[in-house]
Structure formats: structure tokens, C-alpha cells
Tab-separated table of C-alpha atoms in Angstrom:
chain	number	residue	atom	x	y	z
A	1	MET	CA	33.229	178.681	184.300
A	2	ARG	CA	33.383	175.203	182.850
A	3	ASN	CA	36.187	172.923	183.962
A	4	THR	CA	38.533	171.894	181.159
A	5	SER	CA	40.536	169.324	183.111
A	6	LEU	CA	37.905	166.587	183.087
A	7	PRO	CA	39.007	163.081	182.088
A	8	PRO	CA	38.023	161.858	178.639
A	9	MET	CA	34.835	159.941	178.017
A	10	GLY	CA	35.049	156.229	178.525
A	11	THR	CA	36.161	156.340	182.149
A	12	GLY	CA	32.664	156.824	183.508
A	13	GLY	CA	29.723	154.518	184.019
A	14	GLY	CA	29.077	153.451	180.436
A	15	GLY	CA	31.487	150.504	180.219
A	16	TRP	CA	30.743	146.894	179.404
A	17	GLY	CA	30.397	145.976	183.070
A	18	HIS	CA	27.658	148.585	183.489
A	19	ARG	CA	25.910	147.405	180.324
A	20	LEU	CA	26.086	143.769	181.411
A	21	GLY	CA	24.614	144.767	184.759
A	22	ASN	CA	21.790	146.588	183.004
A	23	ALA	CA	21.089	143.546	180.831
A	24	LEU	CA	20.828	141.434	183.983
A	25	LYS	CA	18.551	143.995	185.630
A	26	THR	CA	16.326	144.060	182.539
A	27	THR	CA	16.033	140.272	182.638
A	28	VAL	CA	15.174	140.289	186.346
A	29	LEU	CA	12.662	143.082	185.835
A	30	LEU	CA	10.930	141.302	182.954
A	31	ALA	CA	10.837	138.041	184.920
A	32	GLY	CA	9.441	139.729	188.020
A	33	LEU	CA	6.735	141.697	186.237
A	34	THR	CA	5.865	138.645	184.124
A	35	ALA	CA	5.418	136.569	187.272
A	36	LEU	CA	3.131	139.247	188.732
A	37	LEU	CA	0.886	139.198	185.690
A	38	LEU	CA	0.734	135.403	185.729
A	39	VAL	CA	-0.166	135.360	189.432
A	40	VAL	CA	-2.977	137.856	188.877
A	41	GLY	CA	-4.285	135.874	185.897
A	42	GLU	CA	-4.247	132.538	187.720
A	43	ARG	CA	-5.755	133.956	190.882
A	44	LEU	CA	-8.660	135.555	189.093
A	45	GLY	CA	-9.349	133.046	186.325
A	46	GLY	CA	-7.780	129.753	187.359
A	47	PRO	CA	-6.107	127.714	184.587
A	48	GLN	CA	-7.914	129.681	181.880
A	49	GLY	CA	-6.866	132.949	183.437
A	50	LEU	CA	-3.276	131.702	183.563
A	51	ILE	CA	-3.370	130.901	179.837
A	52	VAL	CA	-4.834	134.297	179.001
A	53	ALA	CA	-2.261	136.042	181.203
A	54	GLY	CA	0.539	134.022	179.589
A	55	PHE	CA	-0.548	135.101	176.115
A	56	PHE	CA	-0.861	138.671	177.334
A	57	VAL	CA	2.633	138.529	178.848
A	58	VAL	CA	4.182	137.372	175.565
A	59	VAL	CA	2.482	140.214	173.696
A	60	MET	CA	3.421	142.819	176.311
A	61	ASN	CA	7.060	141.723	176.548
A	62	PHE	CA	7.389	141.967	172.782
A	63	THR	CA	5.623	145.315	172.733
A	64	SER	CA	7.579	146.755	175.661
A	65	TYR	CA	10.896	145.891	174.019
A	66	TRP	CA	10.152	147.181	170.535
A	67	PHE	CA	7.658	149.978	171.164
A	68	SER	CA	7.990	151.065	174.810
A	69	ASP	CA	9.754	154.292	173.770
A	70	ARG	CA	6.837	155.315	171.559
A	71	ILE	CA	4.367	154.332	174.271
A	72	ALA	CA	6.200	156.411	176.897
A	73	LEU	CA	6.268	159.458	174.618
A	74	ALA	CA	2.593	159.029	173.701
A	75	MET	CA	1.609	158.786	177.383
A	76	HIS	CA	2.839	162.359	177.838
A	77	GLY	CA	1.592	163.780	174.563
A	78	ALA	CA	5.175	164.467	173.473
A	79	GLN	CA	5.577	166.025	170.034
A	80	PRO	CA	8.711	166.005	167.825
A	81	LEU	CA	10.636	169.266	168.086
A	82	ASP	CA	11.738	170.296	164.600
A	83	TYR	CA	15.190	171.707	163.990
A	84	ALA	CA	13.738	175.005	162.765
A	85	GLU	CA	11.887	175.501	166.070
A	86	ALA	CA	15.005	175.275	168.259
A	87	PRO	CA	18.205	175.013	166.190
A	88	TRP	CA	20.361	175.897	169.221
A	89	LEU	CA	18.874	172.995	171.200
A	90	HIS	CA	19.460	170.549	168.359
A	91	ALA	CA	23.036	171.806	168.036
A	92	MET	CA	23.589	171.289	171.769
A	93	VAL	CA	22.269	167.709	171.667
A	94	GLU	CA	24.269	166.958	168.523
A	95	ARG	CA	27.455	168.230	170.153
A	96	LEU	CA	26.892	166.147	173.303
A	97	ALA	CA	26.009	163.047	171.270
A	98	ALA	CA	29.221	163.396	169.273
A	99	ARG	CA	31.140	163.754	172.548
A	100	ALA	CA	29.512	160.528	173.779
A	101	GLY	CA	30.278	158.713	170.504
A	102	MET	CA	26.637	157.941	169.707
A	103	PRO	CA	24.023	158.996	167.133
A	104	LYS	CA	22.046	162.158	167.840
A	105	PRO	CA	18.702	161.120	169.386
A	106	ALA	CA	15.365	162.553	168.332
A	107	ILE	CA	14.133	165.495	170.404
A	108	TYR	CA	10.576	165.773	171.717
A	109	LEU	CA	8.701	168.485	173.594
A	110	LEU	CA	6.229	167.865	176.424
A	111	PRO	CA	3.531	170.540	176.698
A	112	THR	CA	3.784	171.189	180.436
A	113	ARG	CA	5.200	174.062	182.485
A	114	THR	CA	6.753	171.678	184.993
A	115	PRO	CA	10.517	171.694	184.357
A	116	ASN	CA	11.757	168.172	183.682
A	117	ALA	CA	13.216	165.848	181.053
A	118	PHE	CA	13.611	162.156	180.261
A	119	ALA	CA	15.239	159.860	177.720
A	120	THR	CA	13.775	156.739	176.175
A	121	GLY	CA	14.615	154.094	173.588
A	122	ARG	CA	15.949	150.546	173.516
A	123	ASN	CA	19.486	151.538	172.386
A	124	PRO	CA	21.486	154.573	171.187
A	125	GLU	CA	20.367	153.964	167.600
A	126	HIS	CA	16.677	154.167	168.598
A	127	ALA	CA	16.674	156.844	171.294
A	128	ALA	CA	14.801	160.041	172.034
A	129	VAL	CA	15.203	162.862	174.538
A	130	ALA	CA	12.051	164.629	175.753
A	131	VAL	CA	12.136	168.035	177.446
A	132	THR	CA	9.259	169.978	178.929
A	133	ALA	CA	8.351	173.498	177.906
A	134	GLY	CA	9.012	174.621	181.489
A	135	LEU	CA	12.552	173.223	181.460
A	136	MET	CA	13.809	175.797	178.983
A	137	ASP	CA	12.090	178.607	180.871
A	138	ILE	CA	13.991	178.273	184.161
A	139	LEU	CA	17.427	176.933	183.168
A	140	ASP	CA	20.249	178.867	181.583
A	141	GLN	CA	22.189	177.324	178.705
A	142	ARG	CA	24.891	175.910	180.949
A	143	GLU	CA	22.373	174.167	183.231
A	144	LEU	CA	20.305	172.919	180.296
A	145	GLU	CA	23.395	171.348	178.781
A	146	GLY	CA	23.993	169.552	182.076
A	147	VAL	CA	20.454	168.132	182.025
A	148	LEU	CA	20.730	167.037	178.393
A	149	ALA	CA	24.098	165.422	179.149
A	150	HIS	CA	22.442	163.485	181.996
A	151	GLU	CA	19.753	162.203	179.639
A	152	LEU	CA	22.269	161.246	176.944
A	153	ALA	CA	24.197	159.439	179.682
A	154	HIS	CA	21.143	157.257	180.268
A	155	VAL	CA	21.195	156.369	176.581
A	156	LYS	CA	24.961	155.779	176.565
A	157	ASN	CA	24.733	153.616	179.693
A	158	ARG	CA	21.843	151.579	178.189
A	159	ASP	CA	19.548	152.628	181.040
A	160	THR	CA	16.660	153.637	178.803
A	161	LEU	CA	15.537	150.117	177.920
A	162	ILE	CA	15.169	149.255	181.614
A	163	GLY	CA	13.219	152.445	182.268
A	164	THR	CA	10.799	152.109	179.381
A	165	VAL	CA	10.186	148.397	179.983
A	166	ALA	CA	9.484	149.108	183.656
A	167	ALA	CA	7.163	151.980	182.782
A	168	THR	CA	5.188	149.919	180.265
A	169	LEU	CA	4.758	146.721	182.263
A	170	ALA	CA	4.258	148.365	185.652
A	171	GLY	CA	1.655	150.646	184.089
A	172	VAL	CA	-0.147	147.641	182.583
A	173	ILE	CA	-0.204	145.824	185.918
A	174	SER	CA	-1.586	148.829	187.764
A	175	TYR	CA	-4.158	149.564	185.060
A	176	ALA	CA	-5.280	145.929	184.839
A	177	ALA	CA	-5.733	145.742	188.610
A	178	GLN	CA	-7.882	148.888	188.550
A	179	MET	CA	-10.023	147.682	185.652
A	180	LEU	CA	-10.746	144.344	187.307
A	181	PHE	CA	-12.657	146.157	190.052
A	182	PHE	CA	-15.185	147.301	187.439
A	183	PHE	CA	-16.397	143.770	186.670
A	184	GLY	CA	-18.923	143.861	189.489
A	185	GLY	CA	-17.098	141.243	191.527
A	186	SER	CA	-17.742	138.431	189.052
A	187	LEU	CA	-14.034	137.771	188.783
A	188	LEU	CA	-13.372	138.291	192.440
A	189	SER	CA	-15.783	135.757	193.945
A	190	ARG	CA	-16.968	132.169	193.439
A	191	ASP	CA	-20.512	131.626	194.612
A	192	ASP	CA	-20.255	127.834	194.290
A	193	ASP	CA	-17.250	127.646	196.565
A	194	GLU	CA	-17.700	127.053	200.277
A	195	ASP	CA	-14.655	129.185	200.851
A	196	GLY	CA	-15.957	131.938	198.595
A	197	LEU	CA	-15.290	134.708	201.107
A	198	ALA	CA	-11.701	133.623	201.666
A	199	HIS	CA	-11.207	133.332	197.900
A	200	THR	CA	-12.606	136.819	197.347
A	201	LEU	CA	-10.409	138.319	200.053
A	202	GLY	CA	-7.398	136.552	198.585
A	203	ASN	CA	-8.127	137.944	195.134
A	204	LEU	CA	-8.574	141.431	196.522
A	205	GLY	CA	-5.228	141.064	198.277
A	206	VAL	CA	-3.546	140.105	195.005
A	207	LEU	CA	-5.067	143.103	193.242
A	208	LEU	CA	-3.850	145.422	195.991
A	209	VAL	CA	-0.375	143.937	196.303
A	210	ALA	CA	0.388	143.594	192.571
A	211	PRO	CA	0.742	147.346	191.822
A	212	ILE	CA	2.828	147.810	194.987
A	213	ALA	CA	5.081	144.920	194.018
A	214	ALA	CA	5.457	146.362	190.519
A	215	THR	CA	6.530	149.675	192.060
A	216	LEU	CA	9.068	147.955	194.311
A	217	LEU	CA	10.552	146.213	191.288
A	218	GLN	CA	10.910	149.597	189.628
A	219	LEU	CA	12.675	150.944	192.711
A	220	ALA	CA	15.113	148.051	192.641
A	221	VAL	CA	16.502	149.118	189.249
A	222	SER	CA	15.882	152.872	189.182
A	223	ARG	CA	17.827	154.650	191.919
A	224	SER	CA	21.314	153.438	190.999
A	225	ARG	CA	20.732	154.502	187.377
A	226	GLU	CA	20.435	158.148	188.410
A	227	TYR	CA	23.787	158.221	190.186
A	228	GLY	CA	25.433	156.620	187.165
A	229	ALA	CA	23.804	159.067	184.753
A	230	ASP	CA	24.818	162.014	186.950
A	231	ALA	CA	28.437	160.869	186.870
A	232	THR	CA	28.538	160.163	183.142
A	233	GLY	CA	26.511	163.286	182.324
A	234	ALA	CA	28.802	165.546	184.346
A	235	GLN	CA	31.762	164.015	182.582
A	236	LEU	CA	30.061	164.432	179.218
A	237	CYS	CA	29.269	168.142	179.585
A	238	GLY	CA	32.459	168.868	181.504
A	239	ASP	CA	30.677	170.791	184.266
A	240	PRO	CA	29.411	168.864	187.328
A	241	ASP	CA	28.313	172.105	188.998
A	242	ALA	CA	25.985	172.930	186.085
A	243	LEU	CA	24.087	169.678	186.575
A	244	ALA	CA	24.020	170.198	190.351
A	245	ASP	CA	22.584	173.716	189.935
A	246	ALA	CA	19.981	172.395	187.491
A	247	LEU	CA	18.888	169.612	189.850
A	248	LEU	CA	18.218	172.126	192.631
A	249	LYS	CA	16.062	174.250	190.318
A	250	LEU	CA	14.186	171.226	188.958
A	251	GLU	CA	13.482	169.904	192.445
A	252	ARG	CA	11.947	173.245	193.383
A	253	GLY	CA	9.982	173.325	190.154
A	254	ALA	CA	8.553	169.866	190.783
A	255	GLU	CA	7.506	170.916	194.289
A	256	LEU	CA	5.694	174.000	192.995
A	257	MET	CA	4.181	172.341	189.919
A	258	PRO	CA	3.847	168.569	190.401
A	259	TYR	CA	3.293	166.606	187.196
A	260	ASP	CA	1.178	163.493	187.730
A	261	ARG	CA	0.422	162.416	184.170
A	262	ALA	CA	1.264	158.691	183.745
A	263	PRO	CA	2.723	158.091	187.235
A	264	ALA	CA	4.105	154.710	186.107
A	265	THR	CA	6.694	156.627	184.070
A	266	SER	CA	7.857	158.906	186.891
A	267	HIS	CA	11.172	157.044	187.197
A	268	LEU	CA	12.085	158.072	183.642
A	269	PHE	CA	12.441	161.756	184.545
A	270	ILE	CA	15.638	163.394	185.774
A	271	VAL	CA	13.820	164.430	188.986
A	272	ASN	CA	10.696	162.855	190.437
A	273	PRO	CA	7.751	164.783	188.926
A	274	LEU	CA	5.301	163.626	191.608
A	275	SER	CA	4.604	165.420	194.846
A	276	GLY	CA	4.814	163.580	198.136
A	277	GLY	CA	5.810	163.857	201.777
A	278	ALA	CA	8.313	161.967	203.850
A	279	ILE	CA	6.423	158.665	203.635
A	280	MET	CA	6.141	158.846	199.840
A	281	GLY	CA	9.832	159.660	199.723
A	282	LEU	CA	10.524	156.118	200.896
A	283	PHE	CA	8.957	154.883	197.640
A	284	SER	CA	10.626	157.449	195.410
A	285	THR	CA	12.220	156.109	192.241
A	286	HIS	CA	14.962	158.744	192.566
A	287	PRO	CA	17.770	159.144	195.098
A	288	PRO	CA	17.591	162.303	197.235
A	289	ILE	CA	18.529	165.467	195.370
A	290	PRO	CA	20.810	166.710	198.188
A	291	GLU	CA	22.878	163.530	197.926
A	292	ARG	CA	23.089	163.787	194.145
A	293	VAL	CA	24.172	167.425	194.441
A	294	ARG	CA	26.740	166.573	197.120
A	295	ARG	CA	28.355	163.956	194.884
A	296	LEU	CA	28.422	166.323	191.919
A	297	ARG	CA	30.013	169.081	194.008
A	298	GLU	CA	32.640	166.644	195.235
A	299	MET	CA	33.184	165.487	191.670
A	300	SER	CA	33.767	169.096	190.615
A	301	ALA	CA	36.287	169.587	193.402
A	302	LEU	CA	38.196	166.500	192.261
A	303	THR	CA	38.381	167.419	188.568
A	304	PRO	CA	42.136	168.059	188.551
A	305	ARG	CA	42.666	164.549	189.881
A	306	SER	CA	42.635	161.165	188.192
A	307	PRO	CA	39.556	159.368	186.779
A	308	ARG	CA	39.990	156.857	189.607
A	309	ALA	CA	39.346	159.629	192.138
A	310	TRP	CA	36.179	160.573	190.244
A	311	ARG	CA	34.853	157.029	190.360
A	312	SER	CA	35.434	156.891	194.122
A	313	VAL	CA	32.792	159.598	194.576
A	314	TRP	CA	30.081	157.328	193.179
A	315	ALA	CA	31.190	154.071	194.761
């Protein structure tokens, strides 16, 4: 049964301090990924490469801010879900959005059986929530509402801009590094240079390190967002246990049916859609599910207490 003694919205993680922190993280992320692109451009093309990379960075930063939500949805083949197709789902999202004091986001469907969901958009007025076909197959209505509340929490907390910018720019860096290997080495070596071998090895090192560095930058801003969205989402739906139960099912679903389309966007999802062992877990964009569930269970146990006690769970 849902708890009715939860504190009102506004005491969770969506305050001005959280939003200011997200703005700072976005700035740091843009600066870091921009520097990576400039380093790759200069290393491979010298001054001309630096100029080309600089122009490319300006275009990509503009694009990632204004269109990264559309790009993220297109990467996964997401299609708009009309009201007539799932009126109950639209009603659920509308009710949660009203509870959060924000406009109802657009709803999209991803054609995959892997159960998962993500939110995107630069602000609450330009937001979308995407759910997979498999999500609605394995969750009951209570658990689904917990997942949707988590995603709306990302929008409310202004997390979605960080996520979509990271997905767009990190994906570009990784893709550019891969494509450069198809130029037959012409960009990787300088035949007229006595230190041509050292130069080539240095360039190869940059191409190998750049995608890893982009991933590490994503990790720096991704994990804390999930804890915050769990807290705000549980508060929004009024049932921390529902979200905890859903996370356990989604983790199992991701293990059985990994989803590796557009890996650069994996941090957008409520649970990591990629498969991986213990070593890959070190590079996961998500905090461990058991820890997230533990905090939600503790949050549920503290519901009769003050909002201050709730916040202590996520400190």
C-alpha cells in the first residue's frame, strides 16, 4: 500500500542549490569535452586541425544544447506514443507532472523488449520521457509509476540537459576517433618527420585515450544524478518501495536482455542497459542497484518522520 505520510514536494533534490550545481556540472562537462576535441584536432592536423576542431566544437555545442534531446531519441528509434494508444500511461504522466509542478512531457516508445526508460530535454518545457516496450510488460502499475516518477524527477532536477549533452558530445568523440582509423594512417603519421614513429604512436595514444576520457567525464556527473532522482521520484510518487521493487526487476531484465544500441547514451537510462562484469562495473554510469534499493527502503521506513530525516538518507 502506498504511504500517505510523505512530505510535500519541494523538500527533495530539486531546489535551487541542486540546479546551480547542475549548471556548474554542465559547464565543466562542456569545457572538458570541448578540450578533448581540440586536443584530438591539434594532434592530428596541427594548427589547421585545431581550427577545424574549434569550428566543429562551436557547432556541436550549439547542437547539443538545442537538439540533443531529439538526437538521443533518434539514436534509439523512439517514436511518439499517441494518447489513444495508451491513455492510462498519459494520465499517469500527467498526474505526476502536475504533482511536480511542471508541464507534462512528451511520451515516446522504444521498440525493444529490454525493460528500461529515460528522460531527455534541456528543461521542463522541452522534455520527453521514453519507455521501452519491455518496461510495460514486466512492471505493475505501481512500479511503473515509480519509474516514471524517477524520470520526471530528472526533468524537475534539471538533470536531463547534462545527460543529453554528455551523450551527444561523448558519442561524437568516440565516433570521430573510430573514423580516423579509416584514413589509412595519413592523419596518423608524418613521413617527412624524423620522429615520425613517435608522432604516430602519440596520435594513436590520443585516439585511444580520448573516448576513455570522455567516458570518465560522463561518470563524474552521472552517478550522483541517479541518487537524487531516486529521492525526488520516490517523494513524487509517494511510494519509495515501488521504485525499489522496479529497480530490482529492471536490473534483472538488463542482465537477461542487454541493450547495446548507442552505448554513449547508456547513462540516460534508469538502469544501465549494458552488460558487463565486475571490471566493467567500475566504469558504470550508474550507482549499484543494491545501494539504491537500500536507500529507498530506508526512505520508506522513515516516511512518518520529518523531511530532514529523509534527506539524511541520501547525504
